[in-house]
Tab-separated table of C-alpha atoms in Angstrom:
chain	number	residue	atom	x	y	z
X	146	UNK	CA	-73.012	-75.288	4.834
X	147	UNK	CA	-69.411	-76.621	5.269
X	148	UNK	CA	-67.226	-75.884	2.168
X	149	UNK	CA	-63.695	-76.748	0.937
X	150	UNK	CA	-61.703	-73.539	0.869
X	151	UNK	CA	-58.472	-72.989	-1.094
X	152	UNK	CA	-55.899	-70.253	-1.042
X	153	UNK	CA	-54.757	-68.265	-2.968
X	154	UNK	CA	-57.420	-67.860	-5.594
X	155	UNK	CA	-54.718	-66.802	-8.046
X	156	UNK	CA	-51.129	-67.207	-8.283
X	157	UNK	CA	-48.620	-66.089	-10.951
X	158	UNK	CA	-45.171	-67.413	-10.785
X	159	UNK	CA	-41.965	-67.617	-12.797
X	160	UNK	CA	-40.891	-70.877	-14.390
X	161	UNK	CA	-38.801	-72.816	-12.138
X	162	UNK	CA	-40.067	-71.288	-8.902
X	163	UNK	CA	-41.786	-73.488	-6.227
X	164	UNK	CA	-45.497	-72.769	-5.357
X	165	UNK	CA	-47.545	-74.182	-2.624
X	166	UNK	CA	-51.295	-74.357	-3.026
X	167	UNK	CA	-53.325	-74.585	0.196
X	168	UNK	CA	-56.592	-76.249	0.938
X	169	UNK	CA	-58.759	-76.524	4.002
X	170	UNK	CA	-60.964	-79.680	3.567
X	171	UNK	CA	-64.228	-80.047	5.230
X	172	UNK	CA	-63.744	-81.177	8.776
X	173	UNK	CA	-64.447	-84.812	9.487
X	174	UNK	CA	-63.619	-85.710	6.018
X	175	UNK	CA	-60.876	-88.406	5.910
X	176	UNK	CA	-59.922	-88.516	2.140
X	177	UNK	CA	-58.430	-85.636	0.292
X	178	UNK	CA	-57.839	-85.153	-3.501
X	179	UNK	CA	-56.024	-82.799	-5.876
X	180	UNK	CA	-57.253	-82.430	-9.354
X	181	UNK	CA	-56.170	-80.041	-12.272
X	182	UNK	CA	-58.083	-78.515	-15.144
X	183	UNK	CA	-56.121	-76.867	-17.875
X	184	UNK	CA	-58.005	-74.166	-19.495
X	185	UNK	CA	-60.960	-75.596	-21.614
X	186	UNK	CA	-60.005	-79.183	-20.809
X	187	UNK	CA	-61.414	-81.704	-18.595
X	188	UNK	CA	-60.724	-82.149	-14.894
X	189	UNK	CA	-57.694	-84.577	-14.350
X	190	UNK	CA	-56.828	-86.471	-11.274
X	191	UNK	CA	-53.564	-85.832	-9.623
X	192	UNK	CA	-53.543	-87.561	-6.136
X	193	UNK	CA	-55.373	-89.042	-3.345
X	194	UNK	CA	-54.490	-88.776	0.277
X	195	UNK	CA	-55.639	-90.803	3.341
X	196	UNK	CA	-54.396	-91.385	6.806
X	197	UNK	CA	-51.432	-89.175	6.186
X	198	UNK	CA	-50.145	-90.915	2.935
X	199	UNK	CA	-50.676	-90.931	-0.726
X	200	UNK	CA	-53.272	-93.638	-1.582
X	201	UNK	CA	-53.213	-93.164	-5.392
X	202	UNK	CA	-51.585	-90.749	-7.878
X	203	UNK	CA	-51.647	-90.272	-11.604
X	204	UNK	CA	-48.940	-90.284	-14.258
X	205	UNK	CA	-49.110	-86.361	-13.933
X	206	UNK	CA	-48.012	-86.449	-10.166
X	207	UNK	CA	-44.250	-86.739	-10.861
X	208	UNK	CA	-41.392	-86.180	-8.472
X	209	UNK	CA	-42.039	-82.353	-8.832
X	210	UNK	CA	-45.315	-82.507	-6.922
X	211	UNK	CA	-45.601	-83.314	-3.360
X	212	UNK	CA	-48.626	-83.202	-0.880
X	213	UNK	CA	-48.681	-82.718	2.858
X	214	UNK	CA	-51.193	-82.356	5.640
X	215	UNK	CA	-49.001	-80.370	7.999
X	216	UNK	CA	-51.770	-80.047	10.662
X	217	UNK	CA	-55.116	-81.009	11.402
X	218	UNK	CA	-56.773	-78.638	9.072
X	219	UNK	CA	-54.611	-77.720	5.925
X	220	UNK	CA	-53.874	-79.876	2.902
X	221	UNK	CA	-51.095	-78.508	0.481
X	222	UNK	CA	-49.981	-79.411	-3.029
X	223	UNK	CA	-46.228	-78.190	-3.583
X	224	UNK	CA	-44.792	-78.051	-7.057
X	225	UNK	CA	-41.039	-77.822	-6.705
X	226	UNK	CA	-39.898	-76.246	-10.105
X	227	UNK	CA	-42.869	-75.032	-11.992
X	228	UNK	CA	-43.059	-75.540	-15.760
X	229	UNK	CA	-45.068	-73.491	-18.283
X	230	UNK	CA	-47.478	-76.555	-18.748
X	231	UNK	CA	-48.219	-76.582	-15.161
X	232	UNK	CA	-50.514	-73.591	-15.713
X	233	UNK	CA	-54.015	-74.785	-14.837
X	234	UNK	CA	-56.788	-74.337	-12.273
X	235	UNK	CA	-56.060	-76.605	-9.337
X	236	UNK	CA	-58.882	-78.041	-7.414
X	237	UNK	CA	-58.699	-79.592	-3.892
X	238	UNK	CA	-61.597	-82.083	-2.809
X	239	UNK	CA	-62.554	-83.713	0.279
X	240	UNK	CA	-64.755	-86.981	0.405
X	241	UNK	CA	-67.567	-88.036	2.630
X	242	UNK	CA	-69.035	-91.393	1.845
X	243	UNK	CA	-69.182	-91.330	-1.826
X	244	UNK	CA	-69.336	-87.843	-2.582
X	245	UNK	CA	-66.280	-85.494	-3.324
X	246	UNK	CA	-66.754	-81.938	-2.588
X	247	UNK	CA	-64.637	-79.458	-4.560
X	248	UNK	CA	-63.039	-76.107	-3.508
X	249	UNK	CA	-63.179	-73.011	-5.664
X	250	UNK	CA	-59.712	-73.747	-7.280
X	251	UNK	CA	-56.451	-71.830	-7.434
X	252	UNK	CA	-55.668	-70.509	-10.847
X	253	UNK	CA	-51.953	-71.075	-11.488
X	254	UNK	CA	-50.301	-69.260	-14.103
X	255	UNK	CA	-46.504	-69.913	-14.883
X	256	UNK	CA	-44.603	-67.394	-16.864
E	145	UNK	CA	-59.480	-98.215	-20.605
E	146	UNK	CA	-59.783	-95.515	-17.841
E	147	UNK	CA	-61.282	-93.122	-20.239
E	148	UNK	CA	-64.761	-91.774	-20.050
E	149	UNK	CA	-66.134	-90.241	-23.243
E	150	UNK	CA	-68.700	-87.393	-23.168
E	151	UNK	CA	-70.852	-85.900	-25.844
E	152	UNK	CA	-71.793	-83.504	-27.118
E	153	UNK	CA	-69.096	-80.841	-26.456
E	154	UNK	CA	-71.636	-78.037	-26.392
E	155	UNK	CA	-75.456	-77.932	-26.468
E	156	UNK	CA	-78.016	-75.155	-26.850
E	157	UNK	CA	-81.495	-75.701	-25.751
E	158	UNK	CA	-84.612	-73.435	-25.512
E	159	UNK	CA	-85.781	-72.769	-22.115
E	160	UNK	CA	-88.225	-75.435	-21.224
E	161	UNK	CA	-86.677	-78.036	-23.431
E	162	UNK	CA	-84.858	-81.110	-22.484
E	163	UNK	CA	-81.128	-81.325	-22.371
E	164	UNK	CA	-79.458	-84.707	-22.882
E	165	UNK	CA	-75.824	-85.419	-22.298
E	166	UNK	CA	-74.219	-88.828	-22.869
E	167	UNK	CA	-71.163	-90.598	-21.494
E	168	UNK	CA	-69.581	-93.911	-22.283
E	169	UNK	CA	-67.008	-95.891	-20.366
E	170	UNK	CA	-64.985	-98.920	-20.901
E	171	UNK	CA	-63.757	-100.029	-17.461
E	172	UNK	CA	-66.310	-102.429	-15.955
E	173	UNK	CA	-64.621	-101.978	-12.480
E	174	UNK	CA	-66.301	-98.594	-12.214
E	175	UNK	CA	-69.015	-98.673	-9.723
E	176	UNK	CA	-70.033	-94.983	-9.116
E	177	UNK	CA	-71.097	-92.551	-11.809
E	178	UNK	CA	-71.638	-88.925	-10.579
E	179	UNK	CA	-72.475	-85.896	-12.702
E	180	UNK	CA	-70.924	-82.501	-11.740
E	181	UNK	CA	-72.076	-79.065	-12.655
E	182	UNK	CA	-69.399	-76.254	-13.022
E	183	UNK	CA	-70.035	-72.605	-13.303
E	184	UNK	CA	-67.366	-70.279	-14.662
E	185	UNK	CA	-64.682	-69.524	-12.106
E	186	UNK	CA	-66.051	-72.186	-9.694
E	187	UNK	CA	-65.305	-75.760	-8.636
E	188	UNK	CA	-67.419	-78.671	-9.947
E	189	UNK	CA	-70.344	-79.386	-7.712
E	190	UNK	CA	-72.166	-82.680	-7.506
E	191	UNK	CA	-75.504	-82.705	-9.261
E	192	UNK	CA	-76.593	-86.346	-8.966
E	193	UNK	CA	-74.908	-89.729	-9.026
E	194	UNK	CA	-75.977	-93.302	-9.531
E	195	UNK	CA	-74.620	-96.858	-8.873
E	196	UNK	CA	-74.722	-99.515	-11.576
E	197	UNK	CA	-77.341	-101.602	-9.722
E	198	UNK	CA	-80.168	-99.267	-10.733
E	199	UNK	CA	-80.967	-98.165	-14.348
E	200	UNK	CA	-82.503	-94.693	-13.668
E	201	UNK	CA	-82.344	-92.075	-10.833
E	202	UNK	CA	-84.247	-88.922	-10.609
E	203	UNK	CA	-83.785	-85.909	-8.458
E	204	UNK	CA	-86.022	-82.958	-9.428
E	205	UNK	CA	-85.589	-82.055	-12.984
E	206	UNK	CA	-82.389	-84.085	-13.344
E	207	UNK	CA	-82.446	-87.759	-14.367
E	208	UNK	CA	-79.651	-90.162	-14.879
E	209	UNK	CA	-80.237	-93.135	-17.100
E	210	UNK	CA	-77.683	-95.961	-16.757
E	211	UNK	CA	-77.360	-98.826	-19.294
E	212	UNK	CA	-74.931	-101.288	-17.919
E	213	UNK	CA	-74.572	-103.648	-20.814
E	214	UNK	CA	-73.895	-100.787	-23.161
E	215	UNK	CA	-71.564	-99.084	-20.774
E	216	UNK	CA	-73.389	-95.865	-21.230
E	217	UNK	CA	-75.146	-93.371	-18.968
E	218	UNK	CA	-76.809	-90.032	-19.686
E	219	UNK	CA	-78.068	-86.939	-17.879
E	220	UNK	CA	-81.391	-85.591	-18.749
E	221	UNK	CA	-82.443	-81.990	-17.603
E	222	UNK	CA	-86.222	-81.497	-17.966
E	223	UNK	CA	-87.664	-78.120	-18.342
E	224	UNK	CA	-84.187	-76.556	-18.870
E	225	UNK	CA	-83.734	-73.066	-17.524
E	226	UNK	CA	-81.236	-70.372	-18.243
E	227	UNK	CA	-79.819	-70.950	-14.781
E	228	UNK	CA	-78.858	-74.335	-15.987
E	229	UNK	CA	-76.264	-72.814	-18.244
E	230	UNK	CA	-73.123	-74.295	-17.201
E	231	UNK	CA	-70.514	-76.997	-18.083
E	232	UNK	CA	-71.558	-80.446	-17.160
E	233	UNK	CA	-69.034	-83.297	-16.489
E	234	UNK	CA	-69.817	-87.072	-16.106
E	235	UNK	CA	-67.466	-88.948	-14.093
E	236	UNK	CA	-66.703	-92.610	-13.013
E	237	UNK	CA	-64.695	-94.233	-10.229
E	238	UNK	CA	-63.868	-97.458	-8.866
E	239	UNK	CA	-64.579	-98.273	-5.152
E	240	UNK	CA	-67.329	-95.727	-5.086
E	241	UNK	CA	-66.172	-92.195	-4.891
E	242	UNK	CA	-62.443	-92.729	-4.979
E	243	UNK	CA	-60.182	-91.302	-7.786
E	244	UNK	CA	-62.700	-89.675	-10.309
E	245	UNK	CA	-62.161	-90.133	-13.977
E	246	UNK	CA	-63.885	-87.372	-15.711
E	247	UNK	CA	-65.403	-86.936	-19.194
E	248	UNK	CA	-64.500	-84.052	-21.397
E	249	UNK	CA	-67.506	-81.717	-20.406
E	250	UNK	CA	-70.368	-80.385	-22.065
E	251	UNK	CA	-70.956	-76.647	-22.234
E	252	UNK	CA	-74.786	-76.213	-22.069
E	253	UNK	CA	-76.494	-72.872	-22.861
E	254	UNK	CA	-80.233	-72.646	-22.321
E	255	UNK	CA	-81.703	-69.797	-24.285
E	256	UNK	CA	-84.570	-67.740	-22.712
């Protein structure tokens, strides 16, 4: 069964550094999403992406964040200058019909 | 108005019992209500979902009950098993499946 994959599974970075989180959505899915989950809290929407542009974004998704689909398979989330509060699990999802399929996540720790 | 409130935060059920998790929403524009199951270290996985034009949907041991007038929906897990021990999230979206707004999660433990 096709799955959403994410790399790396874990990332540790210093405050102020740039990080890029990578996702490979399920092929033939057209809608892509990033969510985050701070430890012990609920899953929060960050951004949705369709037809090579952002279709919706939350208040969390400020100028420090950007998304890109650099080729036909990858979907990336970049955080330009990480803050301590960016420490969270980041989930990528892709959608077919109504269903969003989530990847296993990247655990980001900002020191 | 975008919030989805979920209760309880944690739930302990004996094997074979019924687990019930409740969610409430305010935004009447929501038109799709999925439940996700999440095991530790994994991403959320869709369990079952409902649209507001039906009051109940059943898939195996899992049932969603939906009350449109009360703006509430709930997940019932019949014959709960230890393998059901996980965190369950309700969610809601407008435009059927777009941006998901999640509830706070319920950590379910099913005791053998």
